[in-house]
Short mmCIF file of N, CA, C and O and ligand atoms in Angstrom, two decimals:
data_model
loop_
_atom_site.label_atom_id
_atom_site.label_comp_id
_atom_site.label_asym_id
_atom_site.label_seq_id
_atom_site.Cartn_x
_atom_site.Cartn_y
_atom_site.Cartn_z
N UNK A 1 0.85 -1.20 0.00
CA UNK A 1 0.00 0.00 0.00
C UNK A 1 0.89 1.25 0.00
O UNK A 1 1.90 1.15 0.69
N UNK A 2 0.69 2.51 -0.70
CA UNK A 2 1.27 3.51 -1.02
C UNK A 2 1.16 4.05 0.43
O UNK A 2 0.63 3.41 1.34
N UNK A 3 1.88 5.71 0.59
CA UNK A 3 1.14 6.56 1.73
C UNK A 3 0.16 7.69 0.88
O UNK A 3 -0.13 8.82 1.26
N UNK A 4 -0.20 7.12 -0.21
CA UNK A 4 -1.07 8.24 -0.77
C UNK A 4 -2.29 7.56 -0.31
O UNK A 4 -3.19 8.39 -0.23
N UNK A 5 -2.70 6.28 0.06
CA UNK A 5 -3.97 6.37 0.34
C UNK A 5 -4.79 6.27 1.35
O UNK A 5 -5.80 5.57 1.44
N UNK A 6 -4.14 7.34 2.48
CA UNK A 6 -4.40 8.08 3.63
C UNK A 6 -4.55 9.37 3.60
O UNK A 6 -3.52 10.02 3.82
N UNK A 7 -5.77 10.11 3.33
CA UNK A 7 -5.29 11.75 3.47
C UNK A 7 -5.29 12.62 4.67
O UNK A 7 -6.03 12.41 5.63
N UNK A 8 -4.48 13.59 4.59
CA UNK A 8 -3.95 14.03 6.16
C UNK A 8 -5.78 14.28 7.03
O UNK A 8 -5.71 14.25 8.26
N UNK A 9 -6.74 14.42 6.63
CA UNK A 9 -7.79 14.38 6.72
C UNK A 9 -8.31 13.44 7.49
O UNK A 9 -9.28 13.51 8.25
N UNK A 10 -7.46 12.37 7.19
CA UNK A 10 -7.97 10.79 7.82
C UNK A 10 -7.10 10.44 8.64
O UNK A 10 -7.29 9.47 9.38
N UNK A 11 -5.92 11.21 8.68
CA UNK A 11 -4.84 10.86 9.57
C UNK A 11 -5.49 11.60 10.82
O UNK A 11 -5.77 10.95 11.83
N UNK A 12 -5.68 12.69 10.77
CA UNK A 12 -5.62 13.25 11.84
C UNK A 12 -6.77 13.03 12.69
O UNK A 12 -6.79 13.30 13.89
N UNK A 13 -8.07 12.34 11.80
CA UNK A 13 -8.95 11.56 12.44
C UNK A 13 -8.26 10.29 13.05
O UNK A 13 -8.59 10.64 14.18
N UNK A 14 -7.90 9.65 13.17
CA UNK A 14 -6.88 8.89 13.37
C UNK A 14 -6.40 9.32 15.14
O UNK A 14 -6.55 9.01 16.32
N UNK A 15 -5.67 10.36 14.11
CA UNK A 15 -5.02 10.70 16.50
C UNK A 15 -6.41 10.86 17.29
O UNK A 15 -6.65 10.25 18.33
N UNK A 16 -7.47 11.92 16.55
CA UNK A 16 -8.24 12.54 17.03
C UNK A 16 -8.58 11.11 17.81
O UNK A 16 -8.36 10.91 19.00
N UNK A 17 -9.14 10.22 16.92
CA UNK A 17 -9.64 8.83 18.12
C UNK A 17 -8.65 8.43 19.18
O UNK A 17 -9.02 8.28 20.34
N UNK A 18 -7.44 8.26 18.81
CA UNK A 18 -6.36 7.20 19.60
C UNK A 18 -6.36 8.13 20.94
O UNK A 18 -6.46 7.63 22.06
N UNK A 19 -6.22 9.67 20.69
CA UNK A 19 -6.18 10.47 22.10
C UNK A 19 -7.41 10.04 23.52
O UNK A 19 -7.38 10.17 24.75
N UNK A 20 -8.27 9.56 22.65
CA UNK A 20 -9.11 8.80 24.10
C UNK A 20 -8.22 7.92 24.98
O UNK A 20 -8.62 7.86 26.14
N UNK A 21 -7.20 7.28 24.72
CA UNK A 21 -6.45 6.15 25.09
C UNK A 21 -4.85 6.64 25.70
O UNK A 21 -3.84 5.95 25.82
N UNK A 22 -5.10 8.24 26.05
CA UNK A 22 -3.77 8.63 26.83
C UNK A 22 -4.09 8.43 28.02
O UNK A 22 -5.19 8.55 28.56
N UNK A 23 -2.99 8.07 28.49
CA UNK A 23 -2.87 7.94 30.04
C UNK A 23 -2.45 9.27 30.52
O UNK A 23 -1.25 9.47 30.73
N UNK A 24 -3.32 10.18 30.72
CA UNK A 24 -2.73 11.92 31.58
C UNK A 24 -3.91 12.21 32.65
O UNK A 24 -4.99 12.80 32.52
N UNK A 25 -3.13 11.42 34.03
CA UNK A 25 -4.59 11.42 34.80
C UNK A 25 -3.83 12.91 35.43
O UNK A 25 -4.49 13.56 36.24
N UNK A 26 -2.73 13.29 35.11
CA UNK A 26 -2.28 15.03 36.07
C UNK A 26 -2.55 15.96 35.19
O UNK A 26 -3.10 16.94 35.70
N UNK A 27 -2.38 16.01 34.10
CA UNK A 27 -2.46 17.53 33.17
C UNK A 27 -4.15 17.05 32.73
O UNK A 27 -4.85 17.99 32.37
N UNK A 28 -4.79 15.74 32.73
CA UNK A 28 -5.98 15.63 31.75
C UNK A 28 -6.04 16.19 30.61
O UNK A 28 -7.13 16.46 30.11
N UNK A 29 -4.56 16.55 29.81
CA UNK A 29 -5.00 16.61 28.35
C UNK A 29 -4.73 15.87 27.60
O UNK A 29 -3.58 15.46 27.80
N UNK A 30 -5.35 15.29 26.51
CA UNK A 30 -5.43 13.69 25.54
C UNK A 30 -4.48 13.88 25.13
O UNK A 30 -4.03 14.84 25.75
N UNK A 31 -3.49 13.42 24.09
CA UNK A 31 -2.93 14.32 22.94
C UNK A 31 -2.67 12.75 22.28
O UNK A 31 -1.98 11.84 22.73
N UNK A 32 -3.61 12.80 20.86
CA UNK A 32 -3.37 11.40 19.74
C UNK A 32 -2.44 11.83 18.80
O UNK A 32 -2.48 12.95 18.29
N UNK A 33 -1.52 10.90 18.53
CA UNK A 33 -0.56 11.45 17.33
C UNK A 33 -0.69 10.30 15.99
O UNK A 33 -0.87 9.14 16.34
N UNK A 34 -0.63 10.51 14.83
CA UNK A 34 -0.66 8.68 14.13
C UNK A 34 0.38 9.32 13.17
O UNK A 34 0.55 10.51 12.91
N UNK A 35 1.07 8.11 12.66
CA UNK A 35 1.87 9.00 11.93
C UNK A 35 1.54 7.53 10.48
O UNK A 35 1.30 6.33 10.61
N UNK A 36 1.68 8.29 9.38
CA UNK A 36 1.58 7.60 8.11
C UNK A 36 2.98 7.40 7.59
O UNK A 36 3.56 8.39 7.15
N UNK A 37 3.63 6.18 7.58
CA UNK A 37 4.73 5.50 7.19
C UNK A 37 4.98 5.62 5.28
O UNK A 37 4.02 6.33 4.97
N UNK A 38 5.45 5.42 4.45
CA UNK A 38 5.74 5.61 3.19
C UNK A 38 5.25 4.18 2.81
O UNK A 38 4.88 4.17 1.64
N UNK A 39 5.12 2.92 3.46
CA UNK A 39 4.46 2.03 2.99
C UNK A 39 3.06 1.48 3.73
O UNK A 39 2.54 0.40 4.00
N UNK A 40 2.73 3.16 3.89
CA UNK A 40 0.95 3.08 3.87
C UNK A 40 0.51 1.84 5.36
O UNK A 40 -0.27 0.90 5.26
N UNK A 41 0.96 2.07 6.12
CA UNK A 41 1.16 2.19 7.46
C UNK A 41 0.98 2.91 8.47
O UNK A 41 2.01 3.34 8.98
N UNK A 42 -0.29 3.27 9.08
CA UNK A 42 -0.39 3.98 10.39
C UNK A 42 -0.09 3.33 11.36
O UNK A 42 -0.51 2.20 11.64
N UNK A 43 0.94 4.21 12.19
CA UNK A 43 1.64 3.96 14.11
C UNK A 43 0.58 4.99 14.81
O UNK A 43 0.55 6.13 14.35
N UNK A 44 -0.16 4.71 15.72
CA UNK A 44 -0.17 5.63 16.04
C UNK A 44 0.27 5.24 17.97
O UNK A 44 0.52 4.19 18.55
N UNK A 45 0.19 6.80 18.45
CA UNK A 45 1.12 6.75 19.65
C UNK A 45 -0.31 8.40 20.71
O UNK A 45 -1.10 9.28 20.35
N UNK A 46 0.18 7.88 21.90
CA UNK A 46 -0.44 8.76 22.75
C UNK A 46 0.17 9.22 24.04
O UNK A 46 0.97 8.35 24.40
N UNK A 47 0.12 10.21 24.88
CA UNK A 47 0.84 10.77 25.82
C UNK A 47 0.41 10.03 27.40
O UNK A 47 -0.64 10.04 28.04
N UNK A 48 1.65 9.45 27.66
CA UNK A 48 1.64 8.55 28.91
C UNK A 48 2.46 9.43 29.75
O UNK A 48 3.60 9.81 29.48
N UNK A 49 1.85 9.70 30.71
CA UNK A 49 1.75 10.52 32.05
C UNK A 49 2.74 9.83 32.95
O UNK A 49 3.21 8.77 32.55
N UNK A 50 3.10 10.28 34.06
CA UNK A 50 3.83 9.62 35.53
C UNK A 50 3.84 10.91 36.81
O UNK A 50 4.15 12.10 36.87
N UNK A 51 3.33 9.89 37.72
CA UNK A 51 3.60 10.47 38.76
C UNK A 51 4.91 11.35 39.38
O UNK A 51 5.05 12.02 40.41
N UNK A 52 5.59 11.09 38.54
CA UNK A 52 6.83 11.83 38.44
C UNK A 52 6.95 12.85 37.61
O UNK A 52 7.99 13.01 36.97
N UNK A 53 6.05 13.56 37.52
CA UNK A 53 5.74 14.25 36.36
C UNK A 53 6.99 14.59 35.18
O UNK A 53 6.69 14.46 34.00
N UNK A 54 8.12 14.94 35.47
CA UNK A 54 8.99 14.88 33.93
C UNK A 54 8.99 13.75 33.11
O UNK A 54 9.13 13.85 31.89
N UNK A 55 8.80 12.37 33.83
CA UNK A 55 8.79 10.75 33.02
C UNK A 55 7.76 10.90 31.94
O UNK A 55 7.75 9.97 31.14
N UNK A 56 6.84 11.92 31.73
CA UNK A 56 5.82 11.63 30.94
C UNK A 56 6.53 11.64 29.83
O UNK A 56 7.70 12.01 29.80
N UNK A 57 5.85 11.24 28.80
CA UNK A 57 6.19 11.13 27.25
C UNK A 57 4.99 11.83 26.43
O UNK A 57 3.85 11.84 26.90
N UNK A 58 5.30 12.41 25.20
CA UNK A 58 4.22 13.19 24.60
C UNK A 58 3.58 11.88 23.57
O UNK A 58 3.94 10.71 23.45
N UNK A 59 2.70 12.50 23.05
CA UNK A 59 2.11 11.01 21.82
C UNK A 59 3.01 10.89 20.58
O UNK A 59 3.01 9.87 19.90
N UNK A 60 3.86 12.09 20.26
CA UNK A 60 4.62 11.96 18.84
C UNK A 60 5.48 10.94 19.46
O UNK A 60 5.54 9.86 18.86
N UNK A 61 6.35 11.12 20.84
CA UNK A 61 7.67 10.37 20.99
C UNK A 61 7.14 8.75 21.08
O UNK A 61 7.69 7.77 20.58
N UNK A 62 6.01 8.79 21.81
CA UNK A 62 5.08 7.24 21.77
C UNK A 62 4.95 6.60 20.45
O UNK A 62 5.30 5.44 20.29
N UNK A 63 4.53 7.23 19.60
CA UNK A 63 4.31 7.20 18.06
C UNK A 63 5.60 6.44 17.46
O UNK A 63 5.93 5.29 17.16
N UNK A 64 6.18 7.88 17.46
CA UNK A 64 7.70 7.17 16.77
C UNK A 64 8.64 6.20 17.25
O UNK A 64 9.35 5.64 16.42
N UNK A 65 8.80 5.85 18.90
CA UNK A 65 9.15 4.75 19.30
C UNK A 65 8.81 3.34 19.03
O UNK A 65 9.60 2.41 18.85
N UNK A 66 7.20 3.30 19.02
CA UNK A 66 6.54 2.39 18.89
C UNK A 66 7.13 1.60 16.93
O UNK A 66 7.42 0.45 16.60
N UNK A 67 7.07 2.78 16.21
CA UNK A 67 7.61 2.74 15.02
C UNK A 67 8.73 2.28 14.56
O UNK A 67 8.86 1.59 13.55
N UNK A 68 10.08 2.88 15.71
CA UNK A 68 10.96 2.58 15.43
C UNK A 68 11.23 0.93 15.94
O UNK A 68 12.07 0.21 15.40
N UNK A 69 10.38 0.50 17.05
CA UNK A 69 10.51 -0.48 17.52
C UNK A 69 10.07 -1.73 16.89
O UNK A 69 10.30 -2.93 17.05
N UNK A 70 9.15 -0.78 15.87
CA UNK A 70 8.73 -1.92 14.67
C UNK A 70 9.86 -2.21 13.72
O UNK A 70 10.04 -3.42 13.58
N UNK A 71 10.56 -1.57 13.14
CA UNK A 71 11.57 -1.81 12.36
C UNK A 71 11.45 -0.59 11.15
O UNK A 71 11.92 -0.71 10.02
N UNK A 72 10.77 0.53 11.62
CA UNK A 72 10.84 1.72 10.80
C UNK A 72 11.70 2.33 11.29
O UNK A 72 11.95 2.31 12.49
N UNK A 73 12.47 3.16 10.18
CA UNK A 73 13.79 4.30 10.43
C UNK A 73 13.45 5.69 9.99
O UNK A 73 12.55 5.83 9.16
N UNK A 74 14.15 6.87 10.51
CA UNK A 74 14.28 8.42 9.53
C UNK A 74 13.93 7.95 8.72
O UNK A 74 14.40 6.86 8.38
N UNK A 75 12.94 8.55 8.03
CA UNK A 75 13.32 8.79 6.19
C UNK A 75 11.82 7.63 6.14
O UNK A 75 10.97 7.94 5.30
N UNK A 76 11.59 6.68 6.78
CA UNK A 76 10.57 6.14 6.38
C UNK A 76 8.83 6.58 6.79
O UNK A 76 7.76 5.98 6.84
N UNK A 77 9.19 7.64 6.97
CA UNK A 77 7.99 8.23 7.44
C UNK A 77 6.96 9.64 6.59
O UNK A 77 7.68 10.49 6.07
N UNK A 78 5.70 9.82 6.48
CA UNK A 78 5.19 10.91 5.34
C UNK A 78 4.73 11.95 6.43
O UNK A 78 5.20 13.03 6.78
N UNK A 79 3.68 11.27 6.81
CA UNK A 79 3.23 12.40 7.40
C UNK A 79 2.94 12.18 8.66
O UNK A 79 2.31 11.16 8.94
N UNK A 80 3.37 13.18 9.77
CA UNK A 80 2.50 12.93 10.92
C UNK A 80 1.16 13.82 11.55
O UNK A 80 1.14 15.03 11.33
N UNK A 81 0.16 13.24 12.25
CA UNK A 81 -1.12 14.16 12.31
C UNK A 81 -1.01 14.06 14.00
O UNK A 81 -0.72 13.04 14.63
N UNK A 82 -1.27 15.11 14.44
CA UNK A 82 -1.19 15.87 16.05
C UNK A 82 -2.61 16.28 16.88
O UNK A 82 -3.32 16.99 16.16
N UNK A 83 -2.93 16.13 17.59
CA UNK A 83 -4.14 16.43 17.97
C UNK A 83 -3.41 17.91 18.56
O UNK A 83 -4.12 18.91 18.41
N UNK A 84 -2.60 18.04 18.95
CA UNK A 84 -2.19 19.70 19.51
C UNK A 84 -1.17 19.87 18.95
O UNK A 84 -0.58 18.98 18.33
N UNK A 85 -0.65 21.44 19.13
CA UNK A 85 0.76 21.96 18.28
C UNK A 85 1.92 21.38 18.86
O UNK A 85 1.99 21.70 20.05
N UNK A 86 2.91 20.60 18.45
CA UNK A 86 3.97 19.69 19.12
C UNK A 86 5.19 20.33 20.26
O UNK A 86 5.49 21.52 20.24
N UNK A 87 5.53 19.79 20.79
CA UNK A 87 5.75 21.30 22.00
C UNK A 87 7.40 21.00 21.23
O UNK A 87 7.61 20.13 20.38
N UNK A 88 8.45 21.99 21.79
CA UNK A 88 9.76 22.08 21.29
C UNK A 88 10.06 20.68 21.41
O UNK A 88 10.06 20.21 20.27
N UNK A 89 10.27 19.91 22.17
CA UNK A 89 10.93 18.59 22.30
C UNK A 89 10.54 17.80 21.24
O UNK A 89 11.31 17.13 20.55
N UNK A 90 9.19 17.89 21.11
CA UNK A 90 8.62 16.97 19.96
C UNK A 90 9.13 17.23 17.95
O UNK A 90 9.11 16.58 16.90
N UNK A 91 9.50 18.48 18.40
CA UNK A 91 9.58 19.43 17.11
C UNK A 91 11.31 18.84 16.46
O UNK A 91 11.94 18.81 15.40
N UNK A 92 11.46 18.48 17.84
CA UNK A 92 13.05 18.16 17.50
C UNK A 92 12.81 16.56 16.70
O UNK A 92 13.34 16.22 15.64
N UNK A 93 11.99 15.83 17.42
CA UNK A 93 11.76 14.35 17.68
C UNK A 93 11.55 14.46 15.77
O UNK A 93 12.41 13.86 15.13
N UNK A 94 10.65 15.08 15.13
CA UNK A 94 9.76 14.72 14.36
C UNK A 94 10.73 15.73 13.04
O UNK A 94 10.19 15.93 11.95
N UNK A 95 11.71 16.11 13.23
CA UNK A 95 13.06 17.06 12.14
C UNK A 95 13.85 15.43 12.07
O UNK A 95 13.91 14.86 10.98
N UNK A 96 14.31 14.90 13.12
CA UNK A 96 14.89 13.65 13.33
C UNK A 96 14.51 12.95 12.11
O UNK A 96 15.18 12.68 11.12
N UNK A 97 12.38 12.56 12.59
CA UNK A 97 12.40 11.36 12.21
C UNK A 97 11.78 11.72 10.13
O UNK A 97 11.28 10.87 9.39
N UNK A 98 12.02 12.89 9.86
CA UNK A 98 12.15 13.02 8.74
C UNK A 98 11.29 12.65 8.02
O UNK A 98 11.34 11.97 7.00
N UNK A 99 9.69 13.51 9.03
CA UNK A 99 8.39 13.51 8.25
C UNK A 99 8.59 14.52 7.20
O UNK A 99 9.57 15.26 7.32
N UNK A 100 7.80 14.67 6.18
CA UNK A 100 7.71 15.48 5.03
C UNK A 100 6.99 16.97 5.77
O UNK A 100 7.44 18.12 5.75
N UNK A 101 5.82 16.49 6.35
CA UNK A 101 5.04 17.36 7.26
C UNK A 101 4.22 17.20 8.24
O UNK A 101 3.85 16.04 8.42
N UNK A 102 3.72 18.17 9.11
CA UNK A 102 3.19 17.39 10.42
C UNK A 102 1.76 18.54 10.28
O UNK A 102 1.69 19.77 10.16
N UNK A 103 0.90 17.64 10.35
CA UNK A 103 -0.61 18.32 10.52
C UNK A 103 -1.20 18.28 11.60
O UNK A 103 -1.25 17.28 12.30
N UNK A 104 -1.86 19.67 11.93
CA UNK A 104 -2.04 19.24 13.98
C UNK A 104 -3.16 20.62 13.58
O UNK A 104 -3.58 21.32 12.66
N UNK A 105 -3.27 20.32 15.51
CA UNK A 105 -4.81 21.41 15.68
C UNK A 105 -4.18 22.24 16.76
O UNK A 105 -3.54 21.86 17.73
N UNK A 106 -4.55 23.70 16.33
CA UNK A 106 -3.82 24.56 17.17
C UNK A 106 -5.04 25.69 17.34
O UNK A 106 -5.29 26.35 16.32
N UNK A 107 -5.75 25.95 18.44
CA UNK A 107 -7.04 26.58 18.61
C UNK A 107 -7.53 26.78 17.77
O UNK A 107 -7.67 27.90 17.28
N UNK A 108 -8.04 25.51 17.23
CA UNK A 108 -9.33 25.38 16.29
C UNK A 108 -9.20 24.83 15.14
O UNK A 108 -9.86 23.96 14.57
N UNK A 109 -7.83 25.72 14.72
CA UNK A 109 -7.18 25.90 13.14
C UNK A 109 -6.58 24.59 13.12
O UNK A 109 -6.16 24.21 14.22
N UNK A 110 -6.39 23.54 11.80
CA UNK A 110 -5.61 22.88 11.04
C UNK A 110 -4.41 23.24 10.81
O UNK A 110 -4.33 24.03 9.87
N UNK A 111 -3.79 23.06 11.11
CA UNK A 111 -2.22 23.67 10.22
C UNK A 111 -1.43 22.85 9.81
O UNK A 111 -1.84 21.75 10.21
N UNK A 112 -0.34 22.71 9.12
CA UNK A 112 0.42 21.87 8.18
C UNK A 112 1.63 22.41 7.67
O UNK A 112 1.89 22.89 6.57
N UNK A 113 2.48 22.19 8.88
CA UNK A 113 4.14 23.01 8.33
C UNK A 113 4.91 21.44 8.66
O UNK A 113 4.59 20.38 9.20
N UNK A 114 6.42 22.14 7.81
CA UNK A 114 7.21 21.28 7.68
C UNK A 114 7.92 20.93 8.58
O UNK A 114 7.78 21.85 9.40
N UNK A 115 8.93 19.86 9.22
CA UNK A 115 9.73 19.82 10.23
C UNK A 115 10.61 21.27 10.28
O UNK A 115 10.71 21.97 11.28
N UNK A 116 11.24 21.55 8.95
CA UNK A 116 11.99 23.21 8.98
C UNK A 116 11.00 24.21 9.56
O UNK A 116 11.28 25.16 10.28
N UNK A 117 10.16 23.95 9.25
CA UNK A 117 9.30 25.47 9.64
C UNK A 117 9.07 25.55 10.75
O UNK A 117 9.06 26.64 11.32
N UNK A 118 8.75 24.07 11.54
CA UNK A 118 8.57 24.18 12.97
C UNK A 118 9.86 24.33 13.87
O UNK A 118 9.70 24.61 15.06
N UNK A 119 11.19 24.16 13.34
CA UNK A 119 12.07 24.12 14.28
C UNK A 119 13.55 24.62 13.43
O UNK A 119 14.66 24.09 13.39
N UNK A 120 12.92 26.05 12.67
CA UNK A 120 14.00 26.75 11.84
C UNK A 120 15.27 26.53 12.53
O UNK A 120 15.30 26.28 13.73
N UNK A 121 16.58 26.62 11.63
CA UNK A 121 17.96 26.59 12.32
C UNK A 121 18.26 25.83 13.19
O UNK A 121 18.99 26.23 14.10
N UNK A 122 17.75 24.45 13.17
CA UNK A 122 17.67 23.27 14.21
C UNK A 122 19.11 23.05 14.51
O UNK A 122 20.06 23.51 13.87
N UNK A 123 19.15 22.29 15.56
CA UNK A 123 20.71 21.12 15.71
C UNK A 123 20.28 19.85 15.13
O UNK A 123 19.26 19.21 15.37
N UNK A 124 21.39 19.56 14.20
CA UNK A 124 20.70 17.94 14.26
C UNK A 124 21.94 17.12 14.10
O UNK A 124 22.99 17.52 14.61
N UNK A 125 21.88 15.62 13.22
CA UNK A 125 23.13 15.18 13.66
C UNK A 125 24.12 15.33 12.45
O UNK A 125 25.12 14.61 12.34
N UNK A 126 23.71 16.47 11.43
CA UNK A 126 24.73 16.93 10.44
C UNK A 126 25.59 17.83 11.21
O UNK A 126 26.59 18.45 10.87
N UNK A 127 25.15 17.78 11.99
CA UNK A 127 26.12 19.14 12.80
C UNK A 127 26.94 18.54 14.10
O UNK A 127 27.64 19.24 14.83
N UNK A 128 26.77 17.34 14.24
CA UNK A 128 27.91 16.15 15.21
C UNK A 128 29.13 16.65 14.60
O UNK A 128 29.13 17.41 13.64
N UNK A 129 30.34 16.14 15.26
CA UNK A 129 31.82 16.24 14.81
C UNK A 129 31.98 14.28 14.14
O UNK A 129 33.04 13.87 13.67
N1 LIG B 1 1.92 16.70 25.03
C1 LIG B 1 2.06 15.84 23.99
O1 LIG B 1 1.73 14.64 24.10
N2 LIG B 1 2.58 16.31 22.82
C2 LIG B 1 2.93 17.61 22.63
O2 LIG B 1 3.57 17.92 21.63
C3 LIG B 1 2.48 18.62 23.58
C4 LIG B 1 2.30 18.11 24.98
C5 LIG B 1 1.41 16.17 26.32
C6 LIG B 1 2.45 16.09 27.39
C7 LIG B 1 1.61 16.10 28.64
O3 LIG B 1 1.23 14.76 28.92
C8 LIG B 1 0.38 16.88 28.26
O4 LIG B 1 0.40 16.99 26.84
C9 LIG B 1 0.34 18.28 28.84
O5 LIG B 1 1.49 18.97 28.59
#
């Protein structure tokens, strides 16, 4: 199966459901992420909470772990869909994992920028010694 025959439309319906299934019994906010693989493959991933509150994880890093743990790498990924705007950490996560673009909901609005746009003048690992 291609990743054309998912449209970001359906992706992001996609998180929109999976976000019922976060574990955030301290902040109570959902956050579904799914991400569409290049061989037409949805991961999707959600934000798991801890009583320790820094241990939490957001739904992109859930997402893409879960992904990578499948045997997906960088580069094998199209698009990812966000139920909220991805906070800096995530922005880094998702330049990494070398989505094309990330579609999310940001008070109200749809939006659809690129890993560059979300995290201009990044560090990444072209810039290791
Ligand atoms: N959260 C995500 O899952 N992804 C983001 O990009 C933004 C923040 C989660 C983390 C925490 O569980 C809750 O939202 C409130 O910050």
């Amino acid at each position: 199966m291609s990743a054309g025959t998912v449209t970001d439309e359906e992706l992001l319906a996609r998180a929109d459901a999976v976000a019922a299934r976060a574990y955030a019994p301290y902040s109570r906010f959902h956050v579904g992420c799914a991400v569409l693989a290049r061989d037409g493959r949805v991961i999707e991933g959600v934000n798991v909470e801890n009583a320790a509150y820094p241990l939490g994880v957001c739904a992109e890093r859930t997402a893409f772990s879960r992904a990578v743990a499948e045997g997906y790498r960088p580069g094998d990924f199209a698009v990812a869909a966000v139920t909220a705007s991805p906070c800096g950490g995530c922005r880094q996560w998702l330049l990494e994992m070398g989505v094309e673009r990330v579609v999310f909901r940001n008070g109200g609005r749809v939006v659809t920028m690129t890993p560059n746009e979300l995290l201009p003048e990044s560090f990444e690992a072209s810039d290791l010694p």
